[in-house]
PDB file of C-alpha atoms and ligand atoms in Angstrom:
ATOM      1  CA  UNK A   1     -16.095  -7.281 -12.340  1.00  0.00           C
ATOM      2  CA  UNK A   2     -12.943  -6.512 -10.669  1.00  0.00           C
ATOM      3  CA  UNK A   3     -11.247  -8.975  -8.142  1.00  0.00           C
ATOM      4  CA  UNK A   4     -11.632  -8.674  -4.388  1.00  0.00           C
ATOM      5  CA  UNK A   5      -8.309  -8.042  -2.831  1.00  0.00           C
ATOM      6  CA  UNK A   6      -7.148  -8.258   0.941  1.00  0.00           C
ATOM      7  CA  UNK A   7      -3.755  -7.467   2.658  1.00  0.00           C
ATOM      8  CA  UNK A   8      -4.288 -10.352   5.007  1.00  0.00           C
ATOM      9  CA  UNK A   9      -1.188  -9.725   7.249  1.00  0.00           C
ATOM     10  CA  UNK A  10       1.622  -7.030   7.110  1.00  0.00           C
ATOM     11  CA  UNK A  11       5.164  -8.232   7.161  1.00  0.00           C
ATOM     12  CA  UNK A  12       8.112  -7.085   9.126  1.00  0.00           C
ATOM     13  CA  UNK A  13      11.830  -7.563   9.690  1.00  0.00           C
ATOM     14  CA  UNK A  14      12.632  -6.660  13.196  1.00  0.00           C
ATOM     15  CA  UNK A  15      11.971  -8.096  15.740  1.00  0.00           C
ATOM     16  CA  UNK A  16      11.321 -11.190  14.151  1.00  0.00           C
ATOM     17  CA  UNK A  17      10.656 -11.923  10.424  1.00  0.00           C
ATOM     18  CA  UNK A  18       7.299 -12.101   8.754  1.00  0.00           C
ATOM     19  CA  UNK A  19       6.141 -11.869   5.135  1.00  0.00           C
ATOM     20  CA  UNK A  20       3.310  -9.789   3.941  1.00  0.00           C
ATOM     21  CA  UNK A  21       0.352 -12.099   2.969  1.00  0.00           C
ATOM     22  CA  UNK A  22      -2.460 -11.315   0.571  1.00  0.00           C
ATOM     23  CA  UNK A  23      -5.588 -13.059  -0.699  1.00  0.00           C
ATOM     24  CA  UNK A  24      -7.042 -12.020  -4.362  1.00  0.00           C
ATOM     25  CA  UNK A  25     -10.456 -13.663  -5.216  1.00  0.00           C
ATOM     26  CA  UNK A  26     -11.726 -13.350  -8.862  1.00  0.00           C
ATOM     27  CA  UNK A  27     -14.573 -15.512 -10.074  1.00  0.00           C
ATOM     28  CA  UNK A  28     -13.730 -19.071  -9.020  1.00  0.00           C
ATOM     29  CA  UNK A  29     -10.177 -18.437  -8.071  1.00  0.00           C
ATOM     30  CA  UNK A  30      -9.093 -17.573  -4.701  1.00  0.00           C
ATOM     31  CA  UNK A  31      -5.369 -17.011  -4.710  1.00  0.00           C
ATOM     32  CA  UNK A  32      -3.098 -16.424  -1.608  1.00  0.00           C
ATOM     33  CA  UNK A  33       0.201 -14.331  -2.184  1.00  0.00           C
ATOM     34  CA  UNK A  34       3.346 -15.244  -0.042  1.00  0.00           C
ATOM     35  CA  UNK A  35       2.179 -17.645   2.586  1.00  0.00           C
ATOM     36  CA  UNK A  36       5.528 -17.280   4.198  1.00  0.00           C
ATOM     37  CA  UNK A  37       6.753 -16.982   7.791  1.00  0.00           C
ATOM     38  CA  UNK A  38       4.518 -15.530  10.490  1.00  0.00           C
ATOM     39  CA  UNK A  39       4.515 -15.675  14.092  1.00  0.00           C
ATOM     40  CA  UNK A  40       1.738 -18.521  14.100  1.00  0.00           C
ATOM     41  CA  UNK A  41       0.549 -20.129  11.160  1.00  0.00           C
ATOM     42  CA  UNK A  42      -2.919 -19.986  12.637  1.00  0.00           C
ATOM     43  CA  UNK A  43      -2.800 -16.257  11.819  1.00  0.00           C
ATOM     44  CA  UNK A  44      -2.945 -16.963   8.136  1.00  0.00           C
ATOM     45  CA  UNK A  45      -5.949 -19.313   8.441  1.00  0.00           C
ATOM     46  CA  UNK A  46      -7.756 -16.827  10.439  1.00  0.00           C
ATOM     47  CA  UNK A  47      -7.249 -13.872   8.443  1.00  0.00           C
ATOM     48  CA  UNK A  48      -8.228 -15.818   5.353  1.00  0.00           C
ATOM     49  CA  UNK A  49     -11.753 -16.663   7.345  1.00  0.00           C
ATOM     50  CA  UNK A  50     -11.992 -12.977   8.534  1.00  0.00           C
ATOM     51  CA  UNK A  51     -12.352 -12.187   4.736  1.00  0.00           C
ATOM     52  CA  UNK A  52     -14.989 -14.800   3.923  1.00  0.00           C
ATOM     53  CA  UNK A  53     -12.832 -17.767   2.603  1.00  0.00           C
ATOM     54  CA  UNK A  54     -11.035 -20.918   3.990  1.00  0.00           C
ATOM     55  CA  UNK A  55      -7.792 -22.448   3.432  1.00  0.00           C
ATOM     56  CA  UNK A  56      -9.300 -25.552   1.465  1.00  0.00           C
ATOM     57  CA  UNK A  57     -10.962 -23.068  -0.900  1.00  0.00           C
ATOM     58  CA  UNK A  58      -7.710 -21.542  -2.032  1.00  0.00           C
ATOM     59  CA  UNK A  59      -7.200 -22.524  -5.748  1.00  0.00           C
ATOM     60  CA  UNK A  60      -3.811 -20.900  -6.231  1.00  0.00           C
ATOM     61  CA  UNK A  61      -0.726 -19.877  -4.327  1.00  0.00           C
ATOM     62  CA  UNK A  62       1.791 -17.542  -5.732  1.00  0.00           C
ATOM     63  CA  UNK A  63       5.305 -17.167  -4.111  1.00  0.00           C
ATOM     64  CA  UNK A  64       7.101 -13.828  -4.939  1.00  0.00           C
ATOM     65  CA  UNK A  65      10.450 -15.619  -4.770  1.00  0.00           C
ATOM     66  CA  UNK A  66      12.025 -18.460  -3.096  1.00  0.00           C
ATOM     67  CA  UNK A  67      13.268 -17.191  -0.019  1.00  0.00           C
ATOM     68  CA  UNK A  68      11.655 -19.195   2.802  1.00  0.00           C
ATOM     69  CA  UNK A  69      10.188 -16.212   4.516  1.00  0.00           C
ATOM     70  CA  UNK A  70       7.688 -16.097   1.735  1.00  0.00           C
ATOM     71  CA  UNK A  71       7.377 -19.781   1.258  1.00  0.00           C
ATOM     72  CA  UNK A  72       7.220 -21.365   4.648  1.00  0.00           C
ATOM     73  CA  UNK A  73       3.555 -22.067   4.655  1.00  0.00           C
ATOM     74  CA  UNK A  74       2.664 -23.139   1.196  1.00  0.00           C
ATOM     75  CA  UNK A  75       1.340 -26.537   2.602  1.00  0.00           C
ATOM     76  CA  UNK A  76      -1.557 -25.032   4.490  1.00  0.00           C
ATOM     77  CA  UNK A  77      -3.124 -25.145   0.847  1.00  0.00           C
ATOM     78  CA  UNK A  78      -3.338 -28.653  -0.017  1.00  0.00           C
ATOM     79  CA  UNK A  79      -5.981 -27.777  -2.961  1.00  0.00           C
ATOM     80  CA  UNK A  80      -3.860 -25.158  -4.575  1.00  0.00           C
ATOM     81  CA  UNK A  81      -1.755 -25.084  -7.630  1.00  0.00           C
ATOM     82  CA  UNK A  82       1.411 -23.308  -6.431  1.00  0.00           C
ATOM     83  CA  UNK A  83       3.062 -20.834  -8.959  1.00  0.00           C
ATOM     84  CA  UNK A  84       6.739 -19.313  -8.901  1.00  0.00           C
ATOM     85  CA  UNK A  85       8.745 -17.330 -11.435  1.00  0.00           C
ATOM     86  CA  UNK A  86       9.143 -20.630 -13.434  1.00  0.00           C
ATOM     87  CA  UNK A  87       6.327 -23.068 -13.088  1.00  0.00           C
ATOM     88  CA  UNK A  88       2.855 -24.148 -11.845  1.00  0.00           C
ATOM     89  CA  UNK A  89       3.088 -27.037  -9.390  1.00  0.00           C
ATOM     90  CA  UNK A  90       0.250 -29.467  -8.220  1.00  0.00           C
ATOM     91  CA  UNK A  91       0.559 -32.691  -6.581  1.00  0.00           C
ATOM     92  CA  UNK A  92       3.147 -34.273  -8.671  1.00  0.00           C
ATOM     93  CA  UNK A  93       2.593 -32.068 -11.852  1.00  0.00           C
ATOM     94  CA  UNK A  94       5.038 -29.649 -12.945  1.00  0.00           C
ATOM     95  CA  UNK A  95       4.143 -27.276 -15.874  1.00  0.00           C
ATOM     96  CA  UNK A  96       6.517 -24.762 -16.998  1.00  0.00           C
ATOM     97  CA  UNK A  97       4.831 -21.345 -17.865  1.00  0.00           C
ATOM     98  CA  UNK A  98       5.712 -18.266 -19.815  1.00  0.00           C
ATOM     99  CA  UNK A  99       8.013 -15.690 -18.055  1.00  0.00           C
ATOM    100  CA  UNK A 100       4.705 -13.283 -17.457  1.00  0.00           C
ATOM    101  CA  UNK A 101       1.362 -15.236 -17.147  1.00  0.00           C
ATOM    102  CA  UNK A 102      -2.150 -14.648 -15.850  1.00  0.00           C
ATOM    103  CA  UNK A 103      -4.206 -16.579 -13.084  1.00  0.00           C
ATOM    104  CA  UNK A 104      -7.523 -14.633 -14.304  1.00  0.00           C
ATOM    105  CA  UNK A 105      -8.298 -11.698 -16.387  1.00  0.00           C
ATOM    106  CA  UNK A 106      -7.657  -9.468 -13.144  1.00  0.00           C
ATOM    107  CA  UNK A 107      -4.702 -11.212 -11.642  1.00  0.00           C
ATOM    108  CA  UNK A 108      -1.402 -11.045 -13.621  1.00  0.00           C
ATOM    109  CA  UNK A 109       2.130 -12.321 -12.539  1.00  0.00           C
ATOM    110  CA  UNK A 110       5.012 -10.296 -14.112  1.00  0.00           C
ATOM    111  CA  UNK A 111       8.863 -11.238 -13.939  1.00  0.00           C
ATOM    112  CA  UNK A 112      10.528  -8.518 -11.806  1.00  0.00           C
ATOM    113  CA  UNK A 113      14.083  -9.843 -10.929  1.00  0.00           C
ATOM    114  CA  UNK A 114      16.177  -7.749  -8.659  1.00  0.00           C
ATOM    115  CA  UNK A 115      15.816  -8.988  -5.178  1.00  0.00           C
ATOM    116  CA  UNK A 116      16.537 -12.394  -6.410  1.00  0.00           C
ATOM    117  CA  UNK A 117      16.660 -13.448 -10.110  1.00  0.00           C
ATOM    118  CA  UNK A 118      13.436 -15.490  -9.571  1.00  0.00           C
ATOM    119  CA  UNK A 119      11.379 -12.578  -8.342  1.00  0.00           C
ATOM    120  CA  UNK A 120       7.692 -11.950  -9.460  1.00  0.00           C
ATOM    121  CA  UNK A 121       5.158  -9.234  -8.799  1.00  0.00           C
ATOM    122  CA  UNK A 122       1.482  -9.986  -8.701  1.00  0.00           C
ATOM    123  CA  UNK A 123      -0.922  -7.216 -10.120  1.00  0.00           C
ATOM    124  CA  UNK A 124      -4.683  -7.284  -8.992  1.00  0.00           C
ATOM    125  CA  UNK A 125      -7.158  -5.187 -10.602  1.00  0.00           C
ATOM    126  CA  UNK A 126      -9.520  -4.526  -7.979  1.00  0.00           C
ATOM    127  CA  UNK A 127     -12.310  -2.321  -7.047  1.00  0.00           C
ATOM    128  CA  UNK A 128      -9.927   0.142  -5.041  1.00  0.00           C
ATOM    129  CA  UNK A 129      -7.670   0.313  -8.059  1.00  0.00           C
ATOM    130  CA  UNK A 130      -4.477  -1.728  -9.496  1.00  0.00           C
ATOM    131  CA  UNK A 131      -2.672  -3.399  -6.378  1.00  0.00           C
ATOM    132  CA  UNK A 132       0.851  -4.896  -6.844  1.00  0.00           C
ATOM    133  CA  UNK A 133       2.368  -7.420  -4.368  1.00  0.00           C
ATOM    134  CA  UNK A 134       5.911  -7.149  -4.792  1.00  0.00           C
ATOM    135  CA  UNK A 135       9.313  -7.749  -2.937  1.00  0.00           C
ATOM    136  CA  UNK A 136      11.047  -5.006  -4.850  1.00  0.00           C
ATOM    137  CA  UNK A 137      10.385  -3.109  -1.835  1.00  0.00           C
ATOM    138  CA  UNK A 138      10.370  -4.331   1.627  1.00  0.00           C
ATOM    139  CA  UNK A 139       8.106  -1.495   2.953  1.00  0.00           C
ATOM    140  CA  UNK A 140       7.379   2.160   1.861  1.00  0.00           C
ATOM    141  CA  UNK A 141      10.949   3.223   3.322  1.00  0.00           C
ATOM    142  CA  UNK A 142      12.945   0.867   1.118  1.00  0.00           C
ATOM    143  CA  UNK A 143      15.551  -0.095   1.712  1.00  0.00           C
ATOM    144  CA  UNK A 144      16.646   1.923  -1.144  1.00  0.00           C
ATOM    145  CA  UNK A 145      19.673  -0.246  -1.590  1.00  0.00           C
ATOM    146  CA  UNK A 146      18.625  -3.879  -1.074  1.00  0.00           C
ATOM    147  CA  UNK A 147      21.319  -5.818   0.786  1.00  0.00           C
ATOM    148  CA  UNK A 148      20.065  -9.172  -0.492  1.00  0.00           C
ATOM    149  CA  UNK A 149      20.048  -8.063  -4.084  1.00  0.00           C
ATOM    150  CA  UNK A 150      22.058  -9.938  -6.765  1.00  0.00           C
ATOM    151  CA  UNK A 151      22.205  -6.737  -9.022  1.00  0.00           C
ATOM    152  CA  UNK A 152      20.858  -3.424  -7.553  1.00  0.00           C
ATOM    153  CA  UNK A 153      20.614  -2.080 -11.174  1.00  0.00           C
ATOM    154  CA  UNK A 154      18.171  -4.720 -12.272  1.00  0.00           C
ATOM    155  CA  UNK A 155      16.151  -4.098  -8.982  1.00  0.00           C
ATOM    156  CA  UNK A 156      15.896  -0.461 -10.065  1.00  0.00           C
ATOM    157  CA  UNK A 157      14.775  -1.159 -13.608  1.00  0.00           C
ATOM    158  CA  UNK A 158      11.996  -3.656 -12.461  1.00  0.00           C
ATOM    159  CA  UNK A 159      10.910  -0.945  -9.939  1.00  0.00           C
ATOM    160  CA  UNK A 160      10.467   1.536 -12.707  1.00  0.00           C
ATOM    161  CA  UNK A 161       8.673  -1.204 -14.611  1.00  0.00           C
ATOM    162  CA  UNK A 162       6.295  -1.606 -11.778  1.00  0.00           C
ATOM    163  CA  UNK A 163       5.826   2.160 -11.463  1.00  0.00           C
ATOM    164  CA  UNK A 164       5.106   2.891 -15.119  1.00  0.00           C
ATOM    165  CA  UNK A 165       2.158   0.552 -14.587  1.00  0.00           C
ATOM    166  CA  UNK A 166       0.838   3.156 -12.257  1.00  0.00           C
ATOM    167  CA  UNK A 167      -0.265   0.819  -9.271  1.00  0.00           C
ATOM    168  CA  UNK A 168      -2.819   2.580  -6.814  1.00  0.00           C
ATOM    169  CA  UNK A 169      -1.373   0.532  -4.008  1.00  0.00           C
ATOM    170  CA  UNK A 170       1.848  -1.292  -3.489  1.00  0.00           C
ATOM    171  CA  UNK A 171       1.917  -4.368  -0.911  1.00  0.00           C
ATOM    172  CA  UNK A 172       5.621  -4.715  -0.041  1.00  0.00           C
ATOM    173  CA  UNK A 173       7.534  -7.779   1.025  1.00  0.00           C
ATOM    174  CA  UNK A 174       7.464  -6.734   4.763  1.00  0.00           C
ATOM    175  CA  UNK A 175       5.329  -3.983   5.615  1.00  0.00           C
ATOM    176  CA  UNK A 176       1.896  -2.450   5.318  1.00  0.00           C
ATOM    177  CA  UNK A 177       0.591  -1.403   1.838  1.00  0.00           C
ATOM    178  CA  UNK A 178       1.235   2.299   0.781  1.00  0.00           C
ATOM    179  CA  UNK A 179       0.228   4.532  -2.176  1.00  0.00           C
ATOM    180  CA  UNK A 180       3.228   5.377  -4.478  1.00  0.00           C
ATOM    181  CA  UNK A 181       3.182   8.957  -3.260  1.00  0.00           C
ATOM    182  CA  UNK A 182       4.142   7.537   0.321  1.00  0.00           C
ATOM    183  CA  UNK A 183       7.402   6.071  -1.119  1.00  0.00           C
ATOM    184  CA  UNK A 184      10.253   7.441   1.224  1.00  0.00           C
ATOM    185  CA  UNK A 185      13.290   6.813  -0.977  1.00  0.00           C
TER     186      UNK A 185
HETATM  187 ZN1   ZN B 201      13.920 -12.444  -0.179  1.00  0.00          ZN
HETATM  188 ZN1   ZN B 202      11.504 -11.244   2.240  1.00  0.00          ZN
END
């Protein structure tokens, strides 16, 4: 059995800033990826309901990195364990994890530095194929050179590593999902 995957909201960077928000469900785990800035947090709640889940049912939240535009609404999920590049957090528990780790058999989190040193990408094996949620691209059009990157070469090597895994769909930080063939770089 594969995971179910939904891009709940497509991010954007102008006008305003909003994060792409996604949900992956696999067995008992309901995982939200990047509950960040949106025009109204109710949008996240209603998008989750529209795919058959509710905020209290969310067991895990993954943040792609630590910029607030991708973490702003983490507190909507009071029952969730929150995962970043370094550790998993629940209530007052802080457990460091390996650099790459799995939430379930079909949901894997991989270190992909470049936008920041603390970036991770989430791979989801879904019926539609292999999906990756990542901030290595903001949208299908790049930007090729990330103005926030601490090291563009590291970013490019993380992009290559992600593409080598042959994802069928990329969910970028601030745009609708796209196929690798649609990358306009
Ligand atoms: Zn960022
Ligand atoms: Zn961002």
